[in-house]
XYZ file of C-alpha atoms in Angstrom:
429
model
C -5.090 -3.255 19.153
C -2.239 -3.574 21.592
C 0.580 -4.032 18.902
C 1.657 -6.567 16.963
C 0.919 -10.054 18.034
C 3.221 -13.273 16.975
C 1.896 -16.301 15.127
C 3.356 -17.639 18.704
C 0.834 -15.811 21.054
C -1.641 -17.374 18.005
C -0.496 -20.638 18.926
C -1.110 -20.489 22.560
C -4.250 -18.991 21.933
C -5.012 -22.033 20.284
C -4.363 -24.387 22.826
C -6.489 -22.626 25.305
C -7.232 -19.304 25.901
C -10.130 -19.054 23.111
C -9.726 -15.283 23.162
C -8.224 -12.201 21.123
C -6.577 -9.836 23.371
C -7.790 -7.058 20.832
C -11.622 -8.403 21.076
C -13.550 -9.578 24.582
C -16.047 -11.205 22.563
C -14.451 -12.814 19.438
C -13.549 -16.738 19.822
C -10.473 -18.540 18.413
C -11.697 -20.606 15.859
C -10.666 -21.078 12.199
C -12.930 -19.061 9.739
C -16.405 -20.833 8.823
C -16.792 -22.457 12.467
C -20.140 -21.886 13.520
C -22.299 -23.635 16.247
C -21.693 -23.974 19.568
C -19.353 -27.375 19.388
C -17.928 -26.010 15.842
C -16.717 -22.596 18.518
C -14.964 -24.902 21.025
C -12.776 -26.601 18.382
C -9.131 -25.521 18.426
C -6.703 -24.833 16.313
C -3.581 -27.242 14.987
C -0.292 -26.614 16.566
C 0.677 -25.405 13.052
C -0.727 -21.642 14.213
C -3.925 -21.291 12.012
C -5.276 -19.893 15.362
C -3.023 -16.878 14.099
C -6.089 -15.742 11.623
C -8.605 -15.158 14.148
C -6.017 -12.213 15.639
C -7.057 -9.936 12.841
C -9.845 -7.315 13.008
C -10.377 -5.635 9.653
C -12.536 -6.099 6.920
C -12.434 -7.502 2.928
C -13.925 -3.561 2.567
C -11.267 -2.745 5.173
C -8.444 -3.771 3.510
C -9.185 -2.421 -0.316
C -9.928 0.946 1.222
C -6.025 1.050 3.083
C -4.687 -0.726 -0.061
C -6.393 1.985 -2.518
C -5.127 4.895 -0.550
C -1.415 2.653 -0.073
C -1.267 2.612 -4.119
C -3.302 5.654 -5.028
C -2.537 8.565 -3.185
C 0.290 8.995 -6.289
C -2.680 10.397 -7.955
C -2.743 13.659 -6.439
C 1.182 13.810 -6.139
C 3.543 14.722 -8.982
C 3.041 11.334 -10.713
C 0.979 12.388 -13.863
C 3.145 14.937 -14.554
C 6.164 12.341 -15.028
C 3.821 10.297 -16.674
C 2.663 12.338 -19.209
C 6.479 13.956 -19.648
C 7.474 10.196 -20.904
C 4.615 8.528 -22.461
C 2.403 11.829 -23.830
C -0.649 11.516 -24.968
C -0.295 7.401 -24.382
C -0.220 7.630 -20.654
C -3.010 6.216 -19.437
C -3.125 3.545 -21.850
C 0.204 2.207 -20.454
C -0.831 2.913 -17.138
C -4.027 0.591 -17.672
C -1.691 -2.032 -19.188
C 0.348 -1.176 -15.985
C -2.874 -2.359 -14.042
C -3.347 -5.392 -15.566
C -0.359 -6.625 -15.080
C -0.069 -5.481 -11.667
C -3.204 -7.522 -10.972
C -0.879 -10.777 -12.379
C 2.048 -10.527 -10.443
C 0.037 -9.697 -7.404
C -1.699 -12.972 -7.797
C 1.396 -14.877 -7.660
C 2.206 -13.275 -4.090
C -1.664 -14.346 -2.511
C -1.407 -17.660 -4.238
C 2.010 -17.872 -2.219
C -0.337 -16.385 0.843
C -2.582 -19.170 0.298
C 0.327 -21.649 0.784
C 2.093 -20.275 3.609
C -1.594 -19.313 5.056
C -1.304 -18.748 9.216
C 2.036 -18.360 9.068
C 3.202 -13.791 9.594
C 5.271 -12.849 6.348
C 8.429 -13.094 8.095
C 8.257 -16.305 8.914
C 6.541 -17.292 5.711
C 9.389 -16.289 3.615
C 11.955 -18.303 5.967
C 9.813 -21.544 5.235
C 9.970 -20.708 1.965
C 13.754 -19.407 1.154
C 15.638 -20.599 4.366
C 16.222 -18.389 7.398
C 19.365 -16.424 5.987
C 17.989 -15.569 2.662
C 14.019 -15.168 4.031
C 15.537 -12.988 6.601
C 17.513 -11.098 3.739
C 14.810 -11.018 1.406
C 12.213 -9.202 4.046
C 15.016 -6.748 5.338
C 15.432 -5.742 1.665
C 11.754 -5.056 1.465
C 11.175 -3.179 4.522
C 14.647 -0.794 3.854
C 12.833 -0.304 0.286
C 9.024 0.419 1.673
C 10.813 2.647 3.865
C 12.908 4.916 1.158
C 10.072 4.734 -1.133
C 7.402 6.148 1.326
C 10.203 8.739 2.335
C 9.843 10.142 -0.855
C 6.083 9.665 -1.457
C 5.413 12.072 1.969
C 7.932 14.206 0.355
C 6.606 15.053 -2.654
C 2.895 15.871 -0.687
C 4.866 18.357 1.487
C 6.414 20.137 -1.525
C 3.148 20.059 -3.699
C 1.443 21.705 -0.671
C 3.762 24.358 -0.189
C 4.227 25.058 -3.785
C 0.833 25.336 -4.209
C -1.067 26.319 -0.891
C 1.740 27.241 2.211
C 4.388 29.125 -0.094
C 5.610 30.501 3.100
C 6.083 27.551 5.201
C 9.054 25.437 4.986
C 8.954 21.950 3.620
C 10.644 20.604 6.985
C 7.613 22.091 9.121
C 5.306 19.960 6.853
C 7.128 17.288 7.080
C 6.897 16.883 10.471
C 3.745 17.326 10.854
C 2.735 14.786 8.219
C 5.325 11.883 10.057
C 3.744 12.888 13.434
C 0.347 12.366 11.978
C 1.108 9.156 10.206
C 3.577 7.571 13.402
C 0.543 8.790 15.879
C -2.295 6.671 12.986
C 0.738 3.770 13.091
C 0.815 4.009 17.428
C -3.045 3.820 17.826
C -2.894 0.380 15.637
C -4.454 -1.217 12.293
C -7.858 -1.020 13.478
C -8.166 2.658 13.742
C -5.858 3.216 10.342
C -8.753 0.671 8.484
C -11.204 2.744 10.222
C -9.875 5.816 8.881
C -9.354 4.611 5.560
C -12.924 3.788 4.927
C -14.211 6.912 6.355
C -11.932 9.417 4.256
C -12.018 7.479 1.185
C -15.379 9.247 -0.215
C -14.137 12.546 0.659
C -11.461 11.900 -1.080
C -13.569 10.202 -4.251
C -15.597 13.369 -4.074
C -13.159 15.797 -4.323
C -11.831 13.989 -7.471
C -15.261 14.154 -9.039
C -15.599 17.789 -8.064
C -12.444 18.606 -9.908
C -12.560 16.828 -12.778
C -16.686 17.429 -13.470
C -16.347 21.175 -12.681
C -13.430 21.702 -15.457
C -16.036 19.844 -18.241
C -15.989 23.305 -19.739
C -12.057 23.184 -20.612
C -12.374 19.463 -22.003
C -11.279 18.871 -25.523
C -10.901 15.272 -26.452
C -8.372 16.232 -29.159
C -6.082 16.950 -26.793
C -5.759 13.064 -26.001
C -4.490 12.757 -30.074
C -2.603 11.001 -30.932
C -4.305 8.135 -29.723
C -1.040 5.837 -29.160
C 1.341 8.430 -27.982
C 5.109 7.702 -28.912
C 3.816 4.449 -30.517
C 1.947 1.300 -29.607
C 5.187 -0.468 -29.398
C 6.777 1.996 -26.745
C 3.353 2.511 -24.985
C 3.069 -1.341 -24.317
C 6.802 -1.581 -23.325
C 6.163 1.437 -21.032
C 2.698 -0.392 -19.733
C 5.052 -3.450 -18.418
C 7.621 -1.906 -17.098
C 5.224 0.823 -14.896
C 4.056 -2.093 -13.117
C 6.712 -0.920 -10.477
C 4.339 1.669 -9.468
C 2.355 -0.908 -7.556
C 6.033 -2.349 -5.842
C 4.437 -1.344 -2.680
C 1.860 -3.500 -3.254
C 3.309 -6.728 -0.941
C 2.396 -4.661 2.017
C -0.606 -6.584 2.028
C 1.475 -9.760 3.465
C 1.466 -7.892 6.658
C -1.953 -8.249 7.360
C -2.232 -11.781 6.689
C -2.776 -12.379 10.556
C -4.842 -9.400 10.903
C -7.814 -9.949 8.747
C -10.988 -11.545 9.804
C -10.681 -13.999 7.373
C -7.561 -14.896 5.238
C -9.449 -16.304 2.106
C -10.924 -12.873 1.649
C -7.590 -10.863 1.593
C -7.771 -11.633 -2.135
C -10.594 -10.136 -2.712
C -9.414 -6.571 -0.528
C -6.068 -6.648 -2.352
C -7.121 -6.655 -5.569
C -10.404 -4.367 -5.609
C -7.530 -2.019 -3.916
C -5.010 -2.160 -6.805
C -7.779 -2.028 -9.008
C -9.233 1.090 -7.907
C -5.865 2.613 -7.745
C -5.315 1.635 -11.258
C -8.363 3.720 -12.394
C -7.719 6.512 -10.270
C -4.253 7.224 -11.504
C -5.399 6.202 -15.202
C -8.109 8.985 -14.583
C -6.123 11.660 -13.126
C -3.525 11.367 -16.092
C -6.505 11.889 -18.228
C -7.299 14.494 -16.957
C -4.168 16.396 -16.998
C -4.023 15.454 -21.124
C -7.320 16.576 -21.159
C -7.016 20.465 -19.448
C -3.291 20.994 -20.356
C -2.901 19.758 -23.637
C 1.190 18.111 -23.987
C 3.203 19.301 -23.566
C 2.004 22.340 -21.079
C 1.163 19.443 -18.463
C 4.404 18.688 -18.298
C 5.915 21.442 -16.099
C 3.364 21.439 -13.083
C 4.507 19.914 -9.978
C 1.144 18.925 -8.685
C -1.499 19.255 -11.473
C -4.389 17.969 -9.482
C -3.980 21.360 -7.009
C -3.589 23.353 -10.459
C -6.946 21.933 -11.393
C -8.465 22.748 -8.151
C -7.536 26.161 -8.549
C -8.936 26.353 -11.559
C -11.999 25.992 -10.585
C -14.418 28.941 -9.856
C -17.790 28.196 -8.368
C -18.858 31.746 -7.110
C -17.495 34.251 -4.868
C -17.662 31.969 -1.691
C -15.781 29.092 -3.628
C -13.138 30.239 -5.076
C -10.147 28.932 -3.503
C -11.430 24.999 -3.176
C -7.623 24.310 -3.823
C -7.115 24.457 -0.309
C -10.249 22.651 0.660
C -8.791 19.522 -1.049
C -5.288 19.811 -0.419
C -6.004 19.547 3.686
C -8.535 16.675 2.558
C -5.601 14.574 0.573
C -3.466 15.399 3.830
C -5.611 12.407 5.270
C -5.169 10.173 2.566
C -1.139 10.845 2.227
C -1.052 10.503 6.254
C -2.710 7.278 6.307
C -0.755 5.721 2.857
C 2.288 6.709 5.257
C 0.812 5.759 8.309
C 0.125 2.317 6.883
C 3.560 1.908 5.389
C 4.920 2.719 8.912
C 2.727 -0.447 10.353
C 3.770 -2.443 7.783
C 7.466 -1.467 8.298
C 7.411 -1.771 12.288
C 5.487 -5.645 11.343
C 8.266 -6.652 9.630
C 11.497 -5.150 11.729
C 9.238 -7.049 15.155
C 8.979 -10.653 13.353
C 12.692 -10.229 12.754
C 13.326 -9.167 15.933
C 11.342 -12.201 17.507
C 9.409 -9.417 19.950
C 5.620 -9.230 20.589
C 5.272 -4.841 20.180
C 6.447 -2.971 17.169
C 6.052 0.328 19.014
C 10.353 0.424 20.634
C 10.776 0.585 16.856
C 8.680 4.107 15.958
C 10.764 6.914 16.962
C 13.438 5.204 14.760
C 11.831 4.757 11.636
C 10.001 8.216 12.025
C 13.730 10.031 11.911
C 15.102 7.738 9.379
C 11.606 9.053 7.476
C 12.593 12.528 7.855
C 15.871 12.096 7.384
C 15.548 10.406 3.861
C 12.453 13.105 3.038
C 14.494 15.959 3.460
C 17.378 14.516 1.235
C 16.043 15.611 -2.150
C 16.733 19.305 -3.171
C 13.241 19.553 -5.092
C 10.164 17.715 -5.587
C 11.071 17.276 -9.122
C 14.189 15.645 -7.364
C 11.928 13.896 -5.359
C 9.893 11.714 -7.750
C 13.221 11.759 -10.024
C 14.407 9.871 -7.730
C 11.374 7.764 -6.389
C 10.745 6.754 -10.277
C 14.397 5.918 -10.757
C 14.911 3.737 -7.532
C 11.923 2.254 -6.587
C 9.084 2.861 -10.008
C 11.749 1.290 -12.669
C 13.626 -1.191 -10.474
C 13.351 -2.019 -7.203
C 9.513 -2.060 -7.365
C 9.740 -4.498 -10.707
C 11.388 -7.065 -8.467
C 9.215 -6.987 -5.245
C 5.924 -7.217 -7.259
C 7.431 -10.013 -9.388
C 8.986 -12.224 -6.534
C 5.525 -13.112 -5.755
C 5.416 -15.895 -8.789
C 8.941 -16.929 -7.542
C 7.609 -17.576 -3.925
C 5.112 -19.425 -5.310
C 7.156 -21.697 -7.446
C 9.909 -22.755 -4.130
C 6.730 -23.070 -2.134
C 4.986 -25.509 -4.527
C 8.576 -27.100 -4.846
C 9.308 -27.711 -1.628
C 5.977 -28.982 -1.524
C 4.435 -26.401 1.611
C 0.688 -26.365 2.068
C -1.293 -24.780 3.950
C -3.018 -26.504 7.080
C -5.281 -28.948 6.859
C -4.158 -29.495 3.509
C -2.206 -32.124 4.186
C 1.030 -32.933 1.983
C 4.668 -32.514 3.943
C 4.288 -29.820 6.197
C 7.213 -30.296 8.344
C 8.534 -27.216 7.110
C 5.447 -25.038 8.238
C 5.375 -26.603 11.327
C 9.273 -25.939 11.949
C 9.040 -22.080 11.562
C 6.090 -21.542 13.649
C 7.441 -23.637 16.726
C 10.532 -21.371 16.042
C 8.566 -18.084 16.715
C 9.676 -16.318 19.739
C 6.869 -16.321 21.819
């Protein structure tokens, strides 16, 4: 993929070219055309040509949105979890799930409506250019701080338990060169990636969790409701902030092969998130009965350690850590694409690579702020778990709402689309 590409380029596409600079072979034509007359038809002026620029997958799409929301998993996550909620954890973290997949419906029914049009522009036509443009510079400074934290809290768990000799900063480089390089080479090869390191990554879960079976004792997940059912359902709303990240998605609404599936990728993604995390904070009740979980700073890599499978397998901890580097590199390698998306549709260019080397420093120099990794997620669960996340994942509903009200549809819908029509002749092109 040769960067990012406008709803503008989309547009002229449309009125003639019939070709995706990313594809020789793929024709511009709206999703469901088939037949040789059906191929020739072109787009509307109002951009839906835009949705034949993507190239990934429904499958695509869960896979980068699972690893986007789940890599938390193997972080220090549970740990905090557990620390708040005890023993009621996962139940507010499924709870947390649920209404994750809620409020994330509210921001693809607002996809729906604004479909064909890139997210930046989308939110202009929906909140006016000053406070769409404030609204999506908001969410990219907060994707960017958040992720800064998430890569880390993988450095620190790795040298903590794996590279005690390293220093953080070495890993952290390596781990923003790894992710900027996965950002540079485009979405296609981060989908690609996602897909093929997700059942390593599944696997090594299983392995962990089915070769500790002898250490299980359900009792250690009494009592049942924790602190209470009361402050375990509070908790199960207000977690939903651990999905804030979740509106990434927005950025590949001119990227997929077909728009009307991104539903379907976005929330098989969160789902499978959801039960990953809600498993992995089993887990840690069930091997290190509460309170004793509560003072490891990455208890997946304890587990792994814990396991003993013969003289020839006996330090698998570091087999899995180097496999969750791949994960971690391509949650952050994602966020970065996302991130450069947004700061080229506000800068009205065509290439989100001038923007890279800036966003890697500003990484590393957020990353390296925190004294600890208990600092770390301190921080990551103060700013962006319990607030700022709460209020990206919920503005979904409220986009909805202005959208319906000021009465935007997508094309062909017909209805009063001056509005649509007005931010995607805007477009810099």
């Amino acid at each position: 993929m040769e960067g990012y590409k406008t709803a503008a380029r989309g547009t002229k596409m449309a009125k003639g070219t019939g070709s995706n600079r990313g594809s020789k072979t793929q024709a511009t034509r709206r999703p469901g055309d088939s037949g040789s007359g059906q191929a020739k038809r072109q787009a509307p002026e109002t951009g839906e040509a835009a949705l034949a620029l993507g190239h990934i997958s429904t499958n695509q799409v869960a896979a980068l949105l699972g690893f986007l929301l789940g890599v938390k998993s193997f972080l220090i996550t549970p740990t905090f979890l557990t620390m708040r909620l005890s023993t009621g954890a996962w139940i507010s973290v499924i709870l947390s799930t649920a209404v994750g997949v809620f409020a994330a419906t509210g921001w693809l029914k607002w996809s729906e409506l604004t479909s064909g049009l890139p997210f930046f522009q989308a939110l202009q036509a929906t909140l006016g250019r000053f406070l769409g443009t404030l609204v999506c510079a908001l969410i990219t400074i907060s994707f960017l701080v958040a992720i800064s934290f998430s890569m880390r809290l993988f450095a620190g768990g790795a040298v903590i338990g794996l590279l005690p000799d390293v220093p953080i900063e070495i890993l952290l480089i390596v781990l923003i060169f790894a992710s900027a390089y996965s950002a540079w080479t485009g979405l296609e090869s981060l989908a690609r990636a996602s897909t093929f390191f997700f059942a390593p990554t599944l696997l090594s879960f299983i392995i962990i969790v089915v070769t500790s079976m002898r250490d299980l004792d359900l009792r250690n997940l009494l009592p049942f409701w924790g602190p209470g059912p009361v402050e375990v359902g509070l908790a199960g709303f207000q977690l939903v902030g651990l999905w804030g990240i979740l509106p990434a998605f927005a950025a590949l609404k001119t990227y997929i092969r077909r728009e009307e599936e991104l539903r379907t990728g976005v929330l098989t993604g969160l789902i499978a998130a959801g039960t990953t995390l809600t498993a992995s904070v089993i887990a840690l009740l069930l091997f290190f009965p509460y309170p004793s979980g509560t003072r490891l700073s990455h208890p997946m890599g304890i587990l792994a350690r814990s396991i003993y499978l013969g003289r020839y397998f006996q330090r698998l901890e570091a087999l899995f850590i180097f496999t969750w580097f791949f994960p971690s590199a391509i949650q952050a390698g994602f966020t970065y694409f996302v991130i450069l998306v947004f700061l080229a549709q506000m800068s009205g260019v065509n290439t989100y690579r001038p923007f890279l080397p800036a966003v890697s420093l500003a990484t590393f120099a957020i990353a390296a702020m925190p004294v600890s990794v208990h600092k770390a997620a301190e921080l990551l669960a103060t700013y962006f778990f319990d607030s700022v996340g709460i209020a990206i994942i919920s503005l979904g509903w409220v986009l909805y709402a202005v959208a319906r009200l000021r009465r935007i549809k997508p094309p062909g819908a017909g209805g009063d689309q001056s509005t649509h029509e007005e931010e995607l002749a805007s477009t810099p092109s």
